[in-house]
XYZ file of C-alpha atoms in Angstrom:
384
model
C 0.028 -0.023 -0.004
C 1.037 3.612 -0.499
C 0.897 6.274 2.134
C 2.525 9.492 0.886
C 5.084 9.145 -1.860
C 6.304 11.150 -4.882
C 4.449 11.334 -8.094
C 7.180 9.512 -9.843
C 6.880 6.656 -7.330
C 3.123 6.587 -7.908
C 3.595 6.274 -11.624
C 6.148 3.504 -11.206
C 4.021 1.392 -8.807
C 0.864 1.820 -10.747
C 2.655 1.003 -13.838
C 3.947 -2.233 -12.307
C 0.459 -3.291 -11.088
C -1.104 -2.402 -14.483
C 1.826 -3.090 -16.767
C -0.017 -4.809 -19.594
C -3.622 -3.689 -20.347
C -3.606 -6.033 -23.288
C -3.832 -9.054 -21.066
C -7.293 -7.910 -19.940
C -10.294 -9.064 -21.984
C -11.755 -6.333 -24.199
C -15.403 -5.706 -23.174
C -17.897 -4.562 -25.772
C -21.201 -3.443 -24.188
C -23.587 -4.109 -27.038
C -26.995 -2.404 -26.350
C -29.119 -4.534 -28.651
C -32.225 -2.653 -27.309
C -32.689 0.772 -25.804
C -36.275 -0.052 -24.646
C -37.512 -2.494 -22.088
C -40.584 -4.552 -21.286
C -40.196 -3.767 -17.610
C -40.134 -0.449 -15.685
C -37.627 -0.649 -12.906
C -37.635 2.373 -10.661
C -33.825 2.726 -10.397
C -32.845 1.864 -13.968
C -29.807 3.911 -15.008
C -30.793 3.699 -18.650
C -33.138 6.224 -20.272
C -33.880 5.615 -23.972
C -31.660 7.987 -25.952
C -30.887 6.038 -29.077
C -32.507 7.227 -32.338
C -33.143 3.495 -33.002
C -34.843 1.500 -30.194
C -33.660 -1.959 -31.457
C -30.269 -2.604 -32.953
C -30.438 -4.005 -36.555
C -28.560 -7.081 -37.562
C -26.533 -4.911 -39.922
C -25.354 -2.552 -37.207
C -24.545 -5.527 -34.942
C -22.449 -7.186 -37.642
C -20.510 -4.005 -38.454
C -19.793 -3.543 -34.739
C -18.699 -7.130 -34.204
C -16.371 -7.219 -37.211
C -14.945 -3.809 -36.433
C -14.154 -4.673 -32.818
C -12.772 -8.067 -33.582
C -10.520 -6.729 -36.313
C -9.350 -3.858 -34.129
C -8.528 -6.044 -31.119
C -7.077 -8.928 -32.989
C -6.922 -12.750 -32.217
C -4.531 -12.609 -29.293
C -6.842 -10.898 -26.866
C -10.218 -12.125 -25.659
C -13.268 -10.085 -26.570
C -16.359 -10.245 -24.373
C -19.505 -9.105 -26.161
C -22.027 -8.264 -23.437
C -25.462 -7.852 -24.905
C -27.303 -5.256 -22.789
C -30.154 -2.792 -22.875
C -32.891 -1.846 -22.007
C -33.917 -5.467 -22.396
C -31.577 -7.070 -24.947
C -33.854 -9.998 -25.735
C -36.269 -7.626 -27.386
C -33.947 -7.834 -30.379
C -35.349 -11.304 -31.016
C -34.053 -14.774 -31.524
C -33.083 -14.319 -35.218
C -30.947 -11.316 -34.177
C -28.934 -13.539 -31.769
C -28.668 -16.336 -34.224
C -27.129 -13.862 -36.627
C -24.561 -12.514 -34.173
C -23.525 -16.066 -33.277
C -23.043 -16.810 -36.962
C -20.877 -13.789 -37.439
C -18.763 -14.588 -34.366
C -18.287 -18.157 -35.591
C -16.447 -16.846 -38.649
C -13.646 -15.617 -36.475
C -12.218 -19.021 -35.555
C -8.874 -17.705 -34.487
C -10.318 -15.119 -32.077
C -11.187 -15.695 -28.501
C -14.869 -14.581 -28.141
C -17.383 -14.782 -25.338
C -20.958 -13.689 -25.739
C -23.184 -13.037 -22.717
C -26.552 -11.487 -22.144
C -27.655 -9.267 -19.238
C -31.425 -9.765 -19.172
C -34.356 -9.283 -16.782
C -35.223 -12.914 -17.555
C -38.842 -12.476 -18.305
C -38.576 -13.109 -22.043
C -36.438 -16.275 -21.775
C -37.880 -19.438 -23.369
C -36.752 -22.959 -24.243
C -35.963 -22.022 -27.858
C -33.747 -19.131 -26.818
C -31.971 -21.222 -24.175
C -31.310 -23.941 -26.752
C -29.482 -21.321 -28.854
C -27.434 -20.262 -25.801
C -26.439 -23.801 -25.037
C -25.511 -24.630 -28.618
C -23.679 -21.338 -29.314
C -22.022 -20.948 -25.930
C -23.882 -17.794 -24.888
C -23.902 -17.057 -21.145
C -26.825 -15.473 -19.361
C -26.874 -13.120 -16.345
C -30.135 -12.076 -14.724
C -31.278 -9.078 -12.705
C -32.380 -10.126 -9.257
C -32.518 -8.110 -6.051
C -33.057 -10.867 -3.531
C -36.247 -12.233 -1.803
C -39.643 -11.429 -3.337
C -40.513 -8.404 -1.153
C -37.156 -6.732 -1.846
C -37.048 -7.635 -5.553
C -40.563 -6.564 -6.327
C -40.064 -3.127 -4.662
C -38.195 -1.860 -7.695
C -38.291 -4.480 -10.454
C -41.772 -4.233 -11.936
C -43.369 -4.752 -15.307
C -45.084 -1.987 -17.236
C -48.303 -2.671 -15.367
C -46.590 -2.103 -11.968
C -46.519 -5.813 -11.032
C -43.460 -7.421 -9.437
C -41.416 -9.804 -11.606
C -39.920 -12.093 -8.895
C -41.696 -15.277 -9.874
C -40.895 -14.777 -13.611
C -37.234 -14.246 -12.781
C -37.036 -17.331 -10.598
C -38.705 -19.350 -13.351
C -35.835 -18.120 -15.550
C -33.356 -19.288 -12.953
C -34.879 -22.769 -13.095
C -34.892 -22.848 -16.897
C -31.239 -21.834 -17.076
C -30.262 -24.538 -14.573
C -32.264 -27.170 -16.436
C -30.179 -26.639 -19.548
C -26.893 -26.789 -17.612
C -25.907 -23.153 -17.815
C -24.452 -21.313 -14.743
C -26.624 -18.825 -12.986
C -25.494 -15.382 -12.065
C -27.068 -12.009 -11.509
C -26.672 -8.330 -10.913
C -28.350 -6.563 -8.000
C -28.604 -2.863 -7.087
C -27.948 -1.412 -3.681
C -30.248 1.481 -2.735
C -31.938 3.017 0.281
C -34.867 0.609 0.340
C -32.703 -2.530 0.586
C -29.616 -1.072 2.313
C -30.595 -2.535 5.688
C -31.463 -5.931 4.394
C -27.969 -7.053 3.372
C -28.086 -10.244 5.474
C -31.406 -11.317 4.060
C -30.192 -10.624 0.476
C -26.926 -12.542 1.114
C -28.789 -15.590 2.572
C -31.210 -15.543 -0.371
C -28.405 -15.725 -2.949
C -26.461 -18.302 -0.898
C -29.355 -20.540 -0.274
C -30.334 -20.412 -4.016
C -26.697 -20.866 -5.056
C -26.721 -17.752 -7.195
C -23.482 -15.839 -7.738
C -24.132 -12.088 -7.867
C -22.601 -8.670 -8.476
C -23.875 -5.785 -6.312
C -23.778 -2.297 -7.754
C -24.625 0.910 -5.852
C -27.432 3.046 -7.411
C -26.175 5.484 -9.954
C -27.782 8.890 -10.630
C -28.549 8.341 -14.243
C -31.483 7.589 -16.501
C -34.825 6.822 -14.877
C -33.113 6.623 -11.502
C -32.605 10.365 -11.506
C -36.369 10.866 -10.898
C -36.343 8.666 -7.775
C -32.805 9.482 -6.681
C -33.656 11.561 -3.657
C -35.724 8.636 -2.291
C -33.315 5.899 -3.248
C -29.812 7.399 -2.987
C -27.293 6.198 -0.434
C -24.310 8.027 1.025
C -20.751 6.884 0.465
C -20.651 5.884 4.194
C -23.840 3.878 3.943
C -22.388 2.074 0.918
C -19.186 1.282 2.809
C -20.984 0.001 5.904
C -23.319 -2.251 3.850
C -20.497 -3.658 1.842
C -18.319 -4.360 4.864
C -21.251 -6.225 6.437
C -21.699 -8.186 3.229
C -18.029 -9.053 3.139
C -18.080 -10.341 6.760
C -21.076 -12.607 6.056
C -19.375 -14.027 2.985
C -15.861 -14.330 4.368
C -16.994 -15.920 7.584
C -18.571 -18.719 5.559
C -15.451 -19.125 3.403
C -17.123 -17.664 0.252
C -19.823 -20.260 -0.592
C -20.830 -18.265 -3.684
C -19.050 -15.759 -5.931
C -19.770 -12.147 -5.022
C -18.431 -9.160 -6.991
C -16.775 -6.804 -6.475
C -15.664 -8.589 -3.223
C -13.691 -11.340 -5.086
C -11.997 -8.819 -7.341
C -10.941 -6.568 -4.359
C -9.470 -9.577 -2.531
C -7.553 -10.540 -5.683
C -6.358 -6.985 -6.247
C -5.021 -6.766 -2.675
C -2.964 -9.944 -2.862
C -2.225 -10.363 -6.601
C 0.270 -8.809 -8.947
C -2.310 -7.384 -11.360
C -5.306 -5.122 -10.704
C -8.592 -6.315 -12.317
C -12.051 -4.761 -12.628
C -13.003 -1.795 -14.797
C -13.588 0.324 -11.675
C -10.127 -0.283 -10.330
C -7.345 -0.816 -12.844
C -7.294 2.794 -14.190
C -7.082 1.763 -17.843
C -10.767 0.966 -18.543
C -10.735 3.176 -21.650
C -8.295 0.759 -23.255
C -10.491 -2.194 -22.381
C -14.090 -1.221 -23.092
C -16.429 0.324 -25.634
C -20.207 0.665 -25.663
C -22.351 0.467 -28.831
C -25.865 1.911 -28.832
C -28.694 0.412 -30.891
C -28.198 3.209 -33.496
C -24.472 2.525 -33.744
C -23.391 5.325 -31.420
C -20.089 4.729 -29.708
C -19.460 5.607 -26.078
C -16.572 4.999 -23.643
C -18.846 3.092 -21.229
C -22.381 1.670 -21.200
C -23.366 4.080 -18.382
C -22.399 7.023 -20.598
C -24.430 5.699 -23.478
C -26.766 8.257 -24.927
C -25.058 11.235 -23.367
C -24.114 13.356 -26.369
C -21.105 14.985 -24.613
C -19.530 11.511 -24.397
C -20.219 10.206 -27.819
C -17.065 9.047 -29.546
C -18.421 8.282 -32.976
C -20.855 6.164 -35.009
C -19.902 2.587 -35.959
C -22.165 2.841 -39.135
C -20.323 5.935 -40.420
C -16.760 5.626 -39.273
C -15.224 2.439 -37.963
C -11.672 3.825 -37.592
C -11.032 3.165 -33.911
C -7.535 4.531 -34.085
C -8.811 7.941 -35.136
C -11.515 7.858 -32.482
C -8.887 7.258 -29.799
C -6.983 10.338 -31.032
C -10.024 12.605 -30.486
C -9.895 15.442 -27.985
C -12.767 13.780 -25.995
C -10.929 10.491 -25.607
C -7.724 12.293 -24.639
C -9.626 14.292 -22.011
C -11.137 11.133 -20.529
C -7.799 9.415 -20.595
C -6.174 12.222 -18.695
C -8.088 11.267 -15.549
C -5.532 9.652 -13.185
C -4.484 9.580 -9.482
C -2.387 12.646 -10.305
C -5.291 14.758 -11.511
C -8.059 13.693 -9.133
C -8.009 15.509 -5.764
C -6.935 13.271 -2.837
C -6.053 10.171 -4.913
C -2.321 10.408 -4.952
C -2.093 10.355 -1.106
C -4.532 7.496 -0.648
C -3.089 4.279 0.677
C -5.196 2.327 -1.730
C -4.351 4.235 -4.894
C -2.606 1.152 -6.446
C -5.797 -0.894 -6.360
C -8.321 1.887 -7.032
C -6.692 4.231 -9.592
C -9.469 6.920 -9.098
C -12.376 4.515 -9.166
C -15.138 4.919 -11.687
C -15.404 8.136 -13.738
C -19.231 7.471 -14.240
C -19.912 7.671 -10.536
C -17.530 10.616 -10.347
C -19.542 12.357 -13.018
C -22.840 11.747 -11.314
C -21.911 13.929 -8.402
C -21.262 17.342 -10.065
C -21.092 16.444 -13.767
C -17.294 16.432 -13.533
C -15.151 13.423 -14.429
C -12.258 15.179 -12.741
C -13.860 14.643 -9.354
C -13.247 11.609 -7.066
C -15.549 8.586 -7.388
C -18.786 9.571 -5.608
C -18.498 6.425 -3.383
C -14.760 7.026 -2.695
C -15.238 7.273 1.078
C -17.143 3.993 1.200
C -14.726 2.252 -1.128
C -11.870 3.199 1.217
C -13.818 1.848 4.157
C -14.303 -1.441 2.275
C -10.701 -1.713 1.039
C -9.470 -1.177 4.560
C -11.896 -3.594 6.017
C -10.989 -6.335 3.616
C -7.235 -5.709 3.984
C -7.455 -5.991 7.746
C -9.618 -9.172 7.525
C -6.994 -10.790 5.237
C -4.160 -9.808 7.601
C -6.089 -11.292 10.516
C -6.762 -14.470 8.624
C -3.077 -14.872 7.723
C -2.151 -14.440 11.372
C -4.696 -17.071 12.430
C -3.401 -19.715 10.037
C 0.307 -19.196 10.836
């Protein structure tokens, strides 16, 4: 860990921990739909695309452009997102699988982040045969899940999502999910953890972001950085004391970053711009899925100009790339700078519309890093 060192020392140490961004998979957030069949209260997406559903043609251009830019030596993860990505339809996903199959020398992984309500046997058969992974959106037990995750008629979706869990298991695919931490479930961390543990569901927990539809309910649902840190520390204790019976992100990534030689996780390694791109349904290119639709962050249009090298030379990209522990207030003196690298610029931007600010959840992240670090040190002492 760093305490207070020179800027040259910071550059050297961060460079050592992040010495080869090319070893990281390249993530392409492919928004196949900008619309959704549900109406979740805290959704960070607001339809911005001029085209609600991505066409096969745009998807194919994007896939080919990204694979040819990245090359065969680096894995590419196409993450089909939305809105609700399955609204693009089964023929759409058959087509993208066919296009990917042409690139026999490339390492490709396709996955879909879905609310699960549109899954059926035919679609799951495609996923099994074409090696497409599925992640669901679940917030825990029925009363917690149904608070926010409702259909267009205002009805909770818990039973539909759990039916999807059963269908995914029946075809032999792994089950994972994303959940959102907000004011209404903040004090139910133990119940949420036990639900996922008892149902053997790996999950990632993200704090609410002031973006999209969530902006309208943000005053009601927002959490402070301290509340975030306290909840995540409690979640870690529950998980760590049981020797990690399921996978929980970002806890596993943070543990690995504290003890390993390389920093992982787009929030932490400080070179996310070299490892991610987001494509809107209309072909708009953005540096991250959470910036998608915000005109000030648009890098280009895949249908008009597929020259990634030129895009990365743009003034916007250079401005985004300039964000570092040396430019964000307080970062260079933080003891966890090596494993945080300023955190997420999206959550920084949601505070005062400035990417130059610290991550909004900075204080809570530091609480969590310190808590995990001390727990690992205590564990090592116990086993010696």
